[in-house]
PDB file of C-alpha atoms and ligand atoms in Angstrom:
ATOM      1  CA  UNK Y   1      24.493 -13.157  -2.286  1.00  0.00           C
ATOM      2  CA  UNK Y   2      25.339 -10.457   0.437  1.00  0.00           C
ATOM      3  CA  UNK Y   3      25.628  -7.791  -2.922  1.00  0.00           C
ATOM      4  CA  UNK Y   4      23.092  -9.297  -4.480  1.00  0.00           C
ATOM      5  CA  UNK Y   5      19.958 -10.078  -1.706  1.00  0.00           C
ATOM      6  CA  UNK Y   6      17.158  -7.349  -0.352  1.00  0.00           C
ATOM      7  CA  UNK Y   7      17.593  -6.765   3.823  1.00  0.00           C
ATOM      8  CA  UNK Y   8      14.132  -7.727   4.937  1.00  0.00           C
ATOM      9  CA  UNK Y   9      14.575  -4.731   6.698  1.00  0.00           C
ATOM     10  CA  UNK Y  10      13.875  -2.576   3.238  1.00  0.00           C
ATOM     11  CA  UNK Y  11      10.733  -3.922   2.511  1.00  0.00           C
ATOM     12  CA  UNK Y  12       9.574  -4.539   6.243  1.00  0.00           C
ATOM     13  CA  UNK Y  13       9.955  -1.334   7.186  1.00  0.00           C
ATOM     14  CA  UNK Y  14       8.487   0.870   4.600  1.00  0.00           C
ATOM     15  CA  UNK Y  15       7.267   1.557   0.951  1.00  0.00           C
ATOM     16  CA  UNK Y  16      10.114   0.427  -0.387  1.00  0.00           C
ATOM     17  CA  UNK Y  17      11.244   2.214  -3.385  1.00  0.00           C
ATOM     18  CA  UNK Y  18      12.449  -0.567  -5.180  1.00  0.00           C
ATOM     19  CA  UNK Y  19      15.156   1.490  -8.172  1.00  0.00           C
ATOM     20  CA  UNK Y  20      16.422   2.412  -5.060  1.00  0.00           C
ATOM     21  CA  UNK Y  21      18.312  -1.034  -4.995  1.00  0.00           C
ATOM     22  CA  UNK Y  22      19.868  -0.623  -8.304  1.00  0.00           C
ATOM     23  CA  UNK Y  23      23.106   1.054  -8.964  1.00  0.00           C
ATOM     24  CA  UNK Y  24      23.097   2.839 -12.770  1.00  0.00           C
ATOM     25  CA  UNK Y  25      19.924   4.583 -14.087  1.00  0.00           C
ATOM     26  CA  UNK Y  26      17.234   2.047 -14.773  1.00  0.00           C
ATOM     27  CA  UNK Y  27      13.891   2.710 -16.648  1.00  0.00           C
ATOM     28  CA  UNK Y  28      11.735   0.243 -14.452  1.00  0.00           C
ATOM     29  CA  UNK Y  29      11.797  -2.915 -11.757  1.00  0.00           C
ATOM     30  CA  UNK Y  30      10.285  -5.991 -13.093  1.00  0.00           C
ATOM     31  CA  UNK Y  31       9.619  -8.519 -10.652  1.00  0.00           C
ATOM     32  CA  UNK Y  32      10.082 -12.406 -10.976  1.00  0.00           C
ATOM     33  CA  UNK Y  33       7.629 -14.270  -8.090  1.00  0.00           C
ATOM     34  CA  UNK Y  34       8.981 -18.135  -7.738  1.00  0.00           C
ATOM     35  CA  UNK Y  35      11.806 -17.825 -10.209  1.00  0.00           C
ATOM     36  CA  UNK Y  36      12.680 -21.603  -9.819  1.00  0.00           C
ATOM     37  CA  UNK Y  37      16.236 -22.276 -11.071  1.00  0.00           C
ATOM     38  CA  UNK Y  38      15.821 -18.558 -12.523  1.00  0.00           C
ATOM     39  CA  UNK Y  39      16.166 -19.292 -16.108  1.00  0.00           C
ATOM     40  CA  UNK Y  40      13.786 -17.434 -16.884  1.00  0.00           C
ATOM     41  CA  UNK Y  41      15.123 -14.448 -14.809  1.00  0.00           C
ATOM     42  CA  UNK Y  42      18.501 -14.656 -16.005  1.00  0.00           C
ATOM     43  CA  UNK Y  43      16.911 -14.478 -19.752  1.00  0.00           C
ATOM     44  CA  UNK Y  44      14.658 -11.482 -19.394  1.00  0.00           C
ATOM     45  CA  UNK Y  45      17.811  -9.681 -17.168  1.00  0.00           C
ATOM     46  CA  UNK Y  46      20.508 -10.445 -20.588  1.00  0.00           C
ATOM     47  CA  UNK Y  47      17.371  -8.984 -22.708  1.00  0.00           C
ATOM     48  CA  UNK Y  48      17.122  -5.661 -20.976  1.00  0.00           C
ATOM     49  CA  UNK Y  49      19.856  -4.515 -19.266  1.00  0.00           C
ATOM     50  CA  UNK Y  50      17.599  -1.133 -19.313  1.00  0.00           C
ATOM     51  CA  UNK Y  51      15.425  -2.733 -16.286  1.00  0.00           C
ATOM     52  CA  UNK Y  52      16.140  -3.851 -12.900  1.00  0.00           C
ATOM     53  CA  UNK Y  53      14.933  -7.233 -11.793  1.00  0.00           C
ATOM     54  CA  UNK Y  54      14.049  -8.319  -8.463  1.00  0.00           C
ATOM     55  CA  UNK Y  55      13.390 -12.313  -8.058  1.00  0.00           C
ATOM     56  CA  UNK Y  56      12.206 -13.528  -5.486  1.00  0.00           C
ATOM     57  CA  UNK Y  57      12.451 -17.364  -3.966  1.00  0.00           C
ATOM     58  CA  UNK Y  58      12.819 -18.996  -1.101  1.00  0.00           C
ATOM     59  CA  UNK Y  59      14.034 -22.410  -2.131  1.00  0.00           C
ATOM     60  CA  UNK Y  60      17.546 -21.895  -1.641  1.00  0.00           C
ATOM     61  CA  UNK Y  61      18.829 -24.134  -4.686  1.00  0.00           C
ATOM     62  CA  UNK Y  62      17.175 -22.662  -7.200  1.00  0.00           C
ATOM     63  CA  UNK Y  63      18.673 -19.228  -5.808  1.00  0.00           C
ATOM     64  CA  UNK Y  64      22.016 -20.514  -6.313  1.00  0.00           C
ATOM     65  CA  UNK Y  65      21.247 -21.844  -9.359  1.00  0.00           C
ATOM     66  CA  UNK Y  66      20.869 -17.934 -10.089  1.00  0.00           C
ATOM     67  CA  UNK Y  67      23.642 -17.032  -8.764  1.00  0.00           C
ATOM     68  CA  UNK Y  68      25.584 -18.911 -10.778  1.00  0.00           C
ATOM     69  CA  UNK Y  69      23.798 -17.232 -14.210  1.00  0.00           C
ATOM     70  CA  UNK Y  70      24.443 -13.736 -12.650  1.00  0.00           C
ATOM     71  CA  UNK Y  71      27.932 -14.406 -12.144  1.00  0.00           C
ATOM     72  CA  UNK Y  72      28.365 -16.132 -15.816  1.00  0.00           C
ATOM     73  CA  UNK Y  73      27.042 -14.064 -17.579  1.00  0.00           C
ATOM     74  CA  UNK Y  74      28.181 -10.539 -15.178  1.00  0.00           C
ATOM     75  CA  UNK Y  75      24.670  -9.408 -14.589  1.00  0.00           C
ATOM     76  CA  UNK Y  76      24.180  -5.927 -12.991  1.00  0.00           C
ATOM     77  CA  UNK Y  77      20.395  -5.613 -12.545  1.00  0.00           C
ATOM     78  CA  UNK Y  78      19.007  -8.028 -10.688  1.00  0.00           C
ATOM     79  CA  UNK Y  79      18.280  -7.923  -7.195  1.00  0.00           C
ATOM     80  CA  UNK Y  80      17.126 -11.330  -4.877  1.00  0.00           C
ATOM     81  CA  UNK Y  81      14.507 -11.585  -2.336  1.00  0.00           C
ATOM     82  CA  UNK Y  82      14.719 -14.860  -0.471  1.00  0.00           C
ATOM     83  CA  UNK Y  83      11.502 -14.851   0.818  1.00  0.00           C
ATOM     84  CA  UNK Y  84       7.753 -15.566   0.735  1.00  0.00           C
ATOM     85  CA  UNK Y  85       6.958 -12.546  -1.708  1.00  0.00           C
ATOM     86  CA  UNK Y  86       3.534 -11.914  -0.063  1.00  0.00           C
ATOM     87  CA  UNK Y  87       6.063 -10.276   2.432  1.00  0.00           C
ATOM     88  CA  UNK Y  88       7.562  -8.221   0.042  1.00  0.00           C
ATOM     89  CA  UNK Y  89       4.086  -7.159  -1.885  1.00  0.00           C
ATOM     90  CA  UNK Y  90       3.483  -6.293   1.366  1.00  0.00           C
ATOM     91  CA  UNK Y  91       6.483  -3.809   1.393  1.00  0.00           C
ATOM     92  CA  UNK Y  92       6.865  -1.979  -2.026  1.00  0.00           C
ATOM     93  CA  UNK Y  93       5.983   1.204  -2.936  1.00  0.00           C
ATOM     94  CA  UNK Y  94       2.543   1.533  -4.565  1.00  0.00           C
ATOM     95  CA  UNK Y  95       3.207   1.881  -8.735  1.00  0.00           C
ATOM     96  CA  UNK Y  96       6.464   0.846  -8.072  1.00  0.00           C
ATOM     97  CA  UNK Y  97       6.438  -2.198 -10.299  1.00  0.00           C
ATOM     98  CA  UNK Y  98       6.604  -2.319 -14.562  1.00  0.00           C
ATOM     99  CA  UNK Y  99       5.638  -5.705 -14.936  1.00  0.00           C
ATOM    100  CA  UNK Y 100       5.259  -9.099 -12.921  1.00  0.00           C
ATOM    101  CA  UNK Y 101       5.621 -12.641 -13.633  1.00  0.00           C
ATOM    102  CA  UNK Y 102       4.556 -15.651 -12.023  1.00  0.00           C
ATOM    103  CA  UNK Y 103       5.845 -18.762 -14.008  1.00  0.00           C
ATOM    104  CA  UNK Y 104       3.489 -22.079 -12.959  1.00  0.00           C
ATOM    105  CA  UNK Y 105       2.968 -21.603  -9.735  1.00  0.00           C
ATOM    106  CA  UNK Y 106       2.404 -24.484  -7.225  1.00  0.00           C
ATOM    107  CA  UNK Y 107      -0.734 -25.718  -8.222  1.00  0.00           C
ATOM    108  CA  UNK Y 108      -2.296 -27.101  -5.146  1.00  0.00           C
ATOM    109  CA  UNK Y 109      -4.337 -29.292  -6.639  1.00  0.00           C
ATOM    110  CA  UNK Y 110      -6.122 -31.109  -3.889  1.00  0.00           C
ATOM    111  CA  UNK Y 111      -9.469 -29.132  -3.026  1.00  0.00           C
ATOM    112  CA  UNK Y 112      -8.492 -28.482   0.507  1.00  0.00           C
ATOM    113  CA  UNK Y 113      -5.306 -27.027  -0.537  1.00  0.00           C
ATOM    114  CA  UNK Y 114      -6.766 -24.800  -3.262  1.00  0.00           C
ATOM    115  CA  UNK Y 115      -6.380 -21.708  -0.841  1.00  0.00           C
ATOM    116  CA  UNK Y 116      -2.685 -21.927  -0.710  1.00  0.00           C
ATOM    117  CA  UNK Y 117      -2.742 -21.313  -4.302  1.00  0.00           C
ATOM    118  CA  UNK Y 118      -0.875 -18.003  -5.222  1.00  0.00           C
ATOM    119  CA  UNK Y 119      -3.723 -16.434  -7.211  1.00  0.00           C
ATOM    120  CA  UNK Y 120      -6.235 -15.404  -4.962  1.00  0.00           C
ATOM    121  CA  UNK Y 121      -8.482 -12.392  -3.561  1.00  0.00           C
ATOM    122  CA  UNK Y 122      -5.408 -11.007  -1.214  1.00  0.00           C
ATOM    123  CA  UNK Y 123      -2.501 -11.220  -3.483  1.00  0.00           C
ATOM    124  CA  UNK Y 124      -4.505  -9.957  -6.704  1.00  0.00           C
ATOM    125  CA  UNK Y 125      -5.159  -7.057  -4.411  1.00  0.00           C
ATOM    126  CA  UNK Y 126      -1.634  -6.799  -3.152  1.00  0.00           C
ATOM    127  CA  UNK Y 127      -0.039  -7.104  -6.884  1.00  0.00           C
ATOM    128  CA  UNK Y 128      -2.676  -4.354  -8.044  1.00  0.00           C
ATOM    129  CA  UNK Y 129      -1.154  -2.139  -5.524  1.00  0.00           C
ATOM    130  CA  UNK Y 130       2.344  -2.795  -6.447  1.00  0.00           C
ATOM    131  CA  UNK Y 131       1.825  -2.432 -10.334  1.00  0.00           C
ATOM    132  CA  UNK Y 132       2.245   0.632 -12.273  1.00  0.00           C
ATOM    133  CA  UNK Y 133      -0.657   1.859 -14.238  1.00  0.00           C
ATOM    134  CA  UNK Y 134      -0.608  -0.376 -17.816  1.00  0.00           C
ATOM    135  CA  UNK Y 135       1.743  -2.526 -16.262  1.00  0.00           C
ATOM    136  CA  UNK Y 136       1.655  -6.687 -17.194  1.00  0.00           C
ATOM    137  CA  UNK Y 137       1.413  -9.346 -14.922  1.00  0.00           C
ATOM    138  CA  UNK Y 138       2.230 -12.361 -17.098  1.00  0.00           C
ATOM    139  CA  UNK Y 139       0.981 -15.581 -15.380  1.00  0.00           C
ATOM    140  CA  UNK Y 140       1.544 -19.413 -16.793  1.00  0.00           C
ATOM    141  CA  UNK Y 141       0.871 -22.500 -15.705  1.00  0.00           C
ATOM    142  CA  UNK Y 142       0.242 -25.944 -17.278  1.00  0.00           C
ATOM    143  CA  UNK Y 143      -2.831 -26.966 -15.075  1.00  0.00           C
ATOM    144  CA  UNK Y 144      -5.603 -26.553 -16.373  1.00  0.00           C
ATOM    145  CA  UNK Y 145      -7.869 -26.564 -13.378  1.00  0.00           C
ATOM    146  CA  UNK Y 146      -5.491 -23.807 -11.948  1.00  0.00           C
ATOM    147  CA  UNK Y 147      -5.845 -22.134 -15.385  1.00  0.00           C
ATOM    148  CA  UNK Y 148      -9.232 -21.788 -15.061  1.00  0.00           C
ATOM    149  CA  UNK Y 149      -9.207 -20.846 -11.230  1.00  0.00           C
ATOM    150  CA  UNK Y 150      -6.471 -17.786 -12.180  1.00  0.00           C
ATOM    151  CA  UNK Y 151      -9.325 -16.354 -15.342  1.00  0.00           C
ATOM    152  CA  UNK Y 152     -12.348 -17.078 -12.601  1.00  0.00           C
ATOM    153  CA  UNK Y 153     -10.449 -14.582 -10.154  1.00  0.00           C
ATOM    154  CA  UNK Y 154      -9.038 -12.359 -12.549  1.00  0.00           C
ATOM    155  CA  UNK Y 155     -11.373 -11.811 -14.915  1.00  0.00           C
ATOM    156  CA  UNK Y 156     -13.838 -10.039 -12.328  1.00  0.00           C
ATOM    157  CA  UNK Y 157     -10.867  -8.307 -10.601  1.00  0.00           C
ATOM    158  CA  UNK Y 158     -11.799  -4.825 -12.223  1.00  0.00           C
ATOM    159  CA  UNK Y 159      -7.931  -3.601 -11.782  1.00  0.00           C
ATOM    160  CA  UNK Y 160      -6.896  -6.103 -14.276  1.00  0.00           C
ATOM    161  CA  UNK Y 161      -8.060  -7.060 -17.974  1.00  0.00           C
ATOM    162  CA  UNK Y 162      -6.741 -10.189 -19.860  1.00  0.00           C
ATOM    163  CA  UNK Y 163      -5.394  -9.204 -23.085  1.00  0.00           C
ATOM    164  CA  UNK Y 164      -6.245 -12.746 -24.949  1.00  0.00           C
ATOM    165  CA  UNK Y 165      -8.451 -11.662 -27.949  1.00  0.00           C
ATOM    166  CA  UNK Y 166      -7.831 -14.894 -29.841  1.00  0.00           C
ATOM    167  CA  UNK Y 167      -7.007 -18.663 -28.623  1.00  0.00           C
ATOM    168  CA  UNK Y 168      -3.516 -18.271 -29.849  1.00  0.00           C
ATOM    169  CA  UNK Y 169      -3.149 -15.079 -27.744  1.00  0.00           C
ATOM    170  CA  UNK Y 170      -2.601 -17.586 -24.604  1.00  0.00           C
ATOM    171  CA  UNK Y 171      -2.110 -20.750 -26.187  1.00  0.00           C
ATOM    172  CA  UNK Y 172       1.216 -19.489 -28.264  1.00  0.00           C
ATOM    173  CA  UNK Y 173       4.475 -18.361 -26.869  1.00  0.00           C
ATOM    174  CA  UNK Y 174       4.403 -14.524 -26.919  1.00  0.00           C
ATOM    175  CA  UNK Y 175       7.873 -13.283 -27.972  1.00  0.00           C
ATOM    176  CA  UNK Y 176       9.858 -12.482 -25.658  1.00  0.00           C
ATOM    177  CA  UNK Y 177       8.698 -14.881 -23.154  1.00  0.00           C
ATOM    178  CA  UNK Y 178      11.572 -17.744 -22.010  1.00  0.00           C
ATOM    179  CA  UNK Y 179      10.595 -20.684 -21.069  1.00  0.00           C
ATOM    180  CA  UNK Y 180      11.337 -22.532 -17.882  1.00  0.00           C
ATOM    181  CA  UNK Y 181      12.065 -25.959 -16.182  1.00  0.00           C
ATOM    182  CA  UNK Y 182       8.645 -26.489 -15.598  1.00  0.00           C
ATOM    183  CA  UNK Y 183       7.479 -25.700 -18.740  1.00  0.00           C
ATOM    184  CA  UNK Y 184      10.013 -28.194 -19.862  1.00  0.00           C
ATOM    185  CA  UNK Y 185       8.644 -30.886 -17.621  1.00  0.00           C
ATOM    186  CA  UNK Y 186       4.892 -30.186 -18.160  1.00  0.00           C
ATOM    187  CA  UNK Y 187       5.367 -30.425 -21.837  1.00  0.00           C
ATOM    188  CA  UNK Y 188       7.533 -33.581 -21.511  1.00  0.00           C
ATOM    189  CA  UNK Y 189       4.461 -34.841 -19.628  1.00  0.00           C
ATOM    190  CA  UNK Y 190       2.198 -33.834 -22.581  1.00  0.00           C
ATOM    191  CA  UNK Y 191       0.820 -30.879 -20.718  1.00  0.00           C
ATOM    192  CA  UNK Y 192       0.831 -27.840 -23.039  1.00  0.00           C
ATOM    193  CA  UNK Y 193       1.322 -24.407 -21.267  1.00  0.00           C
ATOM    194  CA  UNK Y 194      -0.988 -21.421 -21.115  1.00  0.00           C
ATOM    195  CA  UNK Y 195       0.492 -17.911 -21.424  1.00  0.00           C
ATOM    196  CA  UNK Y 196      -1.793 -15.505 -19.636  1.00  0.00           C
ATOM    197  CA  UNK Y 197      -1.084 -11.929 -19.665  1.00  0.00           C
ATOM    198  CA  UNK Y 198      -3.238  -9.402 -17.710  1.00  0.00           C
ATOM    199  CA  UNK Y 199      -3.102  -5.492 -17.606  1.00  0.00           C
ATOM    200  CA  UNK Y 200      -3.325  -3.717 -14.985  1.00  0.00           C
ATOM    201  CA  UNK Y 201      -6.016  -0.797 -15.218  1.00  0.00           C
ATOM    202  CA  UNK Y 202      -4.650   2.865 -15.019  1.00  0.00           C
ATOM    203  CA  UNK Y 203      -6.064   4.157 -11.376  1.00  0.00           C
ATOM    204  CA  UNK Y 204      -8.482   7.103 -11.155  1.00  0.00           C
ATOM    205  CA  UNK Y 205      -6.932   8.621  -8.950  1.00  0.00           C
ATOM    206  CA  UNK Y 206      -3.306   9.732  -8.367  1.00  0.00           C
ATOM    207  CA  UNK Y 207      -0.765   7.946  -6.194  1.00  0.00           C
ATOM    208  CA  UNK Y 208      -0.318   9.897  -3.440  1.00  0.00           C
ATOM    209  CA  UNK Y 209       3.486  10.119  -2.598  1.00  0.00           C
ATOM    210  CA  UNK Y 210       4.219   8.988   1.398  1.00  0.00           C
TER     211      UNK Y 210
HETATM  212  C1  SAM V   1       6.461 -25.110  -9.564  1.00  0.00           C
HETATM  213  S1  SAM V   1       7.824 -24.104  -9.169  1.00  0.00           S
HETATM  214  C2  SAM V   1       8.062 -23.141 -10.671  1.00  0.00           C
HETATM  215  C3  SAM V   1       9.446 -22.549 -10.737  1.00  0.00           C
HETATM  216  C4  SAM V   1       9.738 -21.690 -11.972  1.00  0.00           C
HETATM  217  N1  SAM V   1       8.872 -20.516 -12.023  1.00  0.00           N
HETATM  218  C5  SAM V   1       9.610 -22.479 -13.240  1.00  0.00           C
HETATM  219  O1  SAM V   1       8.670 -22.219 -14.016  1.00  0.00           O
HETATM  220  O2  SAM V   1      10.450 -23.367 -13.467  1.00  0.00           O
HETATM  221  C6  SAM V   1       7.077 -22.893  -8.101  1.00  0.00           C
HETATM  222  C7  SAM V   1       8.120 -22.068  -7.356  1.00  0.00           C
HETATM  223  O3  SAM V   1       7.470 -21.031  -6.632  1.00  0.00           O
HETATM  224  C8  SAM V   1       8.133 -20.877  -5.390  1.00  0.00           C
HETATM  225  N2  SAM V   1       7.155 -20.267  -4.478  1.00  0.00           N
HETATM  226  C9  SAM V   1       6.047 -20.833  -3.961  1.00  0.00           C
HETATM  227  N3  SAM V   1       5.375 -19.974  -3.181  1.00  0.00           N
HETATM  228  C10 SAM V   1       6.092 -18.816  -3.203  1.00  0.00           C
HETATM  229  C11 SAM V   1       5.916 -17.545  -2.582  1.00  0.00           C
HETATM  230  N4  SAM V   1       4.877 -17.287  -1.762  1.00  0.00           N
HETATM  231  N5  SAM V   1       6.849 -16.593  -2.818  1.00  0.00           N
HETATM  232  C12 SAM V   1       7.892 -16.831  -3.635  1.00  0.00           C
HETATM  233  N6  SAM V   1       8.102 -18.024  -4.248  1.00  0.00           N
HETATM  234  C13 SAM V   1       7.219 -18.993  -4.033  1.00  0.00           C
HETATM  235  C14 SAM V   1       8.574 -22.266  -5.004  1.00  0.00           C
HETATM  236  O4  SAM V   1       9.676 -22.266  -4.102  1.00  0.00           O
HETATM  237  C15 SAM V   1       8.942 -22.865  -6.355  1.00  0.00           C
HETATM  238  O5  SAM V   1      10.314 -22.694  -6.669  1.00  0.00           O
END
């Protein structure tokens, strides 16, 4: 973990450029919000060893359940926040980000609690920031109310564009996509997944470079 974690103090104190964490020449940083027991993390990093990967979790048994694929299988690119990543949005270079993924998400499903749900005004904001022009945030989730909260905010957000064209574009697996404990448990449950994939919308204007 001490090789492997992000000081706080990287992404507190400024844009944090994040390829500035990883050791060889890397051609982007994906980044894995709520990685869970990371097996989807530890699948994408075996798949392309060409990108770095920063996960980031705060529930410290699913980061040693992490750990332990990292060490298994001697992975080199991937990087571990142990935090709430609204901190980290918070800290990352602008652009700095080649794709996103945010693997069912705490639903919240009480009405009262729907706030606390991770999709919202402030963090659509804070991922459009963070994401390189053309860049993907892939988003699943089994609940269906949630489902249709994410495409009521994200459909208007003019930074992003949902790539569905067909039913099967969100109700299939796209390839390369692992799947995850959750997934496993929501479809053990008889709750079938949606895959949502969103773009996010080259900017008008240039990033301007702190
Ligand atoms: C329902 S679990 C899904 C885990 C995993 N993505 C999967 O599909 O198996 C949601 C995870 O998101 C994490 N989480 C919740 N809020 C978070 C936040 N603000 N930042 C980072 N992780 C968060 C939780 O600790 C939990 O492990």
């Amino acid at each position: 973990m001490p090789r492997l974690a992000i000081d706080p103090a990287d992404y507190q104190a400024s844009a944090l450029d994040p390829r500035t964490l990883f050791e060889k020449n890397i051609e982007a940083v994906w980044l894995e919000i709520g990685f869970g027991a990371g097996e989807h993390l530890s699948a994408m990093a075996q798949a392309h060893p060409e990108i770095g990967f920063i996960g980031c979790e705060p529930f410290i048994n699913g980061v040693a359940r992490l750990l332990r694929d990292v060490d298994q299988h001697s992975l080199t690119n991937v990087r571990i926040v142990m935090d709430d990543a609204r901190l980290l949005l918070d800290g990352l270079a602008a652009g700095s980000i080649g794709r996103a993924f945010l693997l069912f998400p705490d639903p919240w499903p009480k009405r009262r609690h729907n706030k606390r749900r991770f999709v919202g005004p402030e963090n659509i904001a804070a991922m459009a920031k963070v994401l390189s022009d053309g860049a993907q945030w892939r988003i699943a989730t089994d609940h269906m109310d949630y489902c249709r909260w994410i495409l009521a905010h994200m459909c208007p957000a003019p930074k992003f564009q949902w790539l569905a064209r067909r039913p099967g574009d969100w109700r299939n697996r796209p390839e390369g996509w692992p799947g995850t404990r959750y997934e496993e448990k929501g479809a053990q449950a008889g709750r079938p997944p949606a895959f949502l994939s969103f773009e996010r919308q080259a900017r008008k204007q240039p990033i301007k470079q702190p």
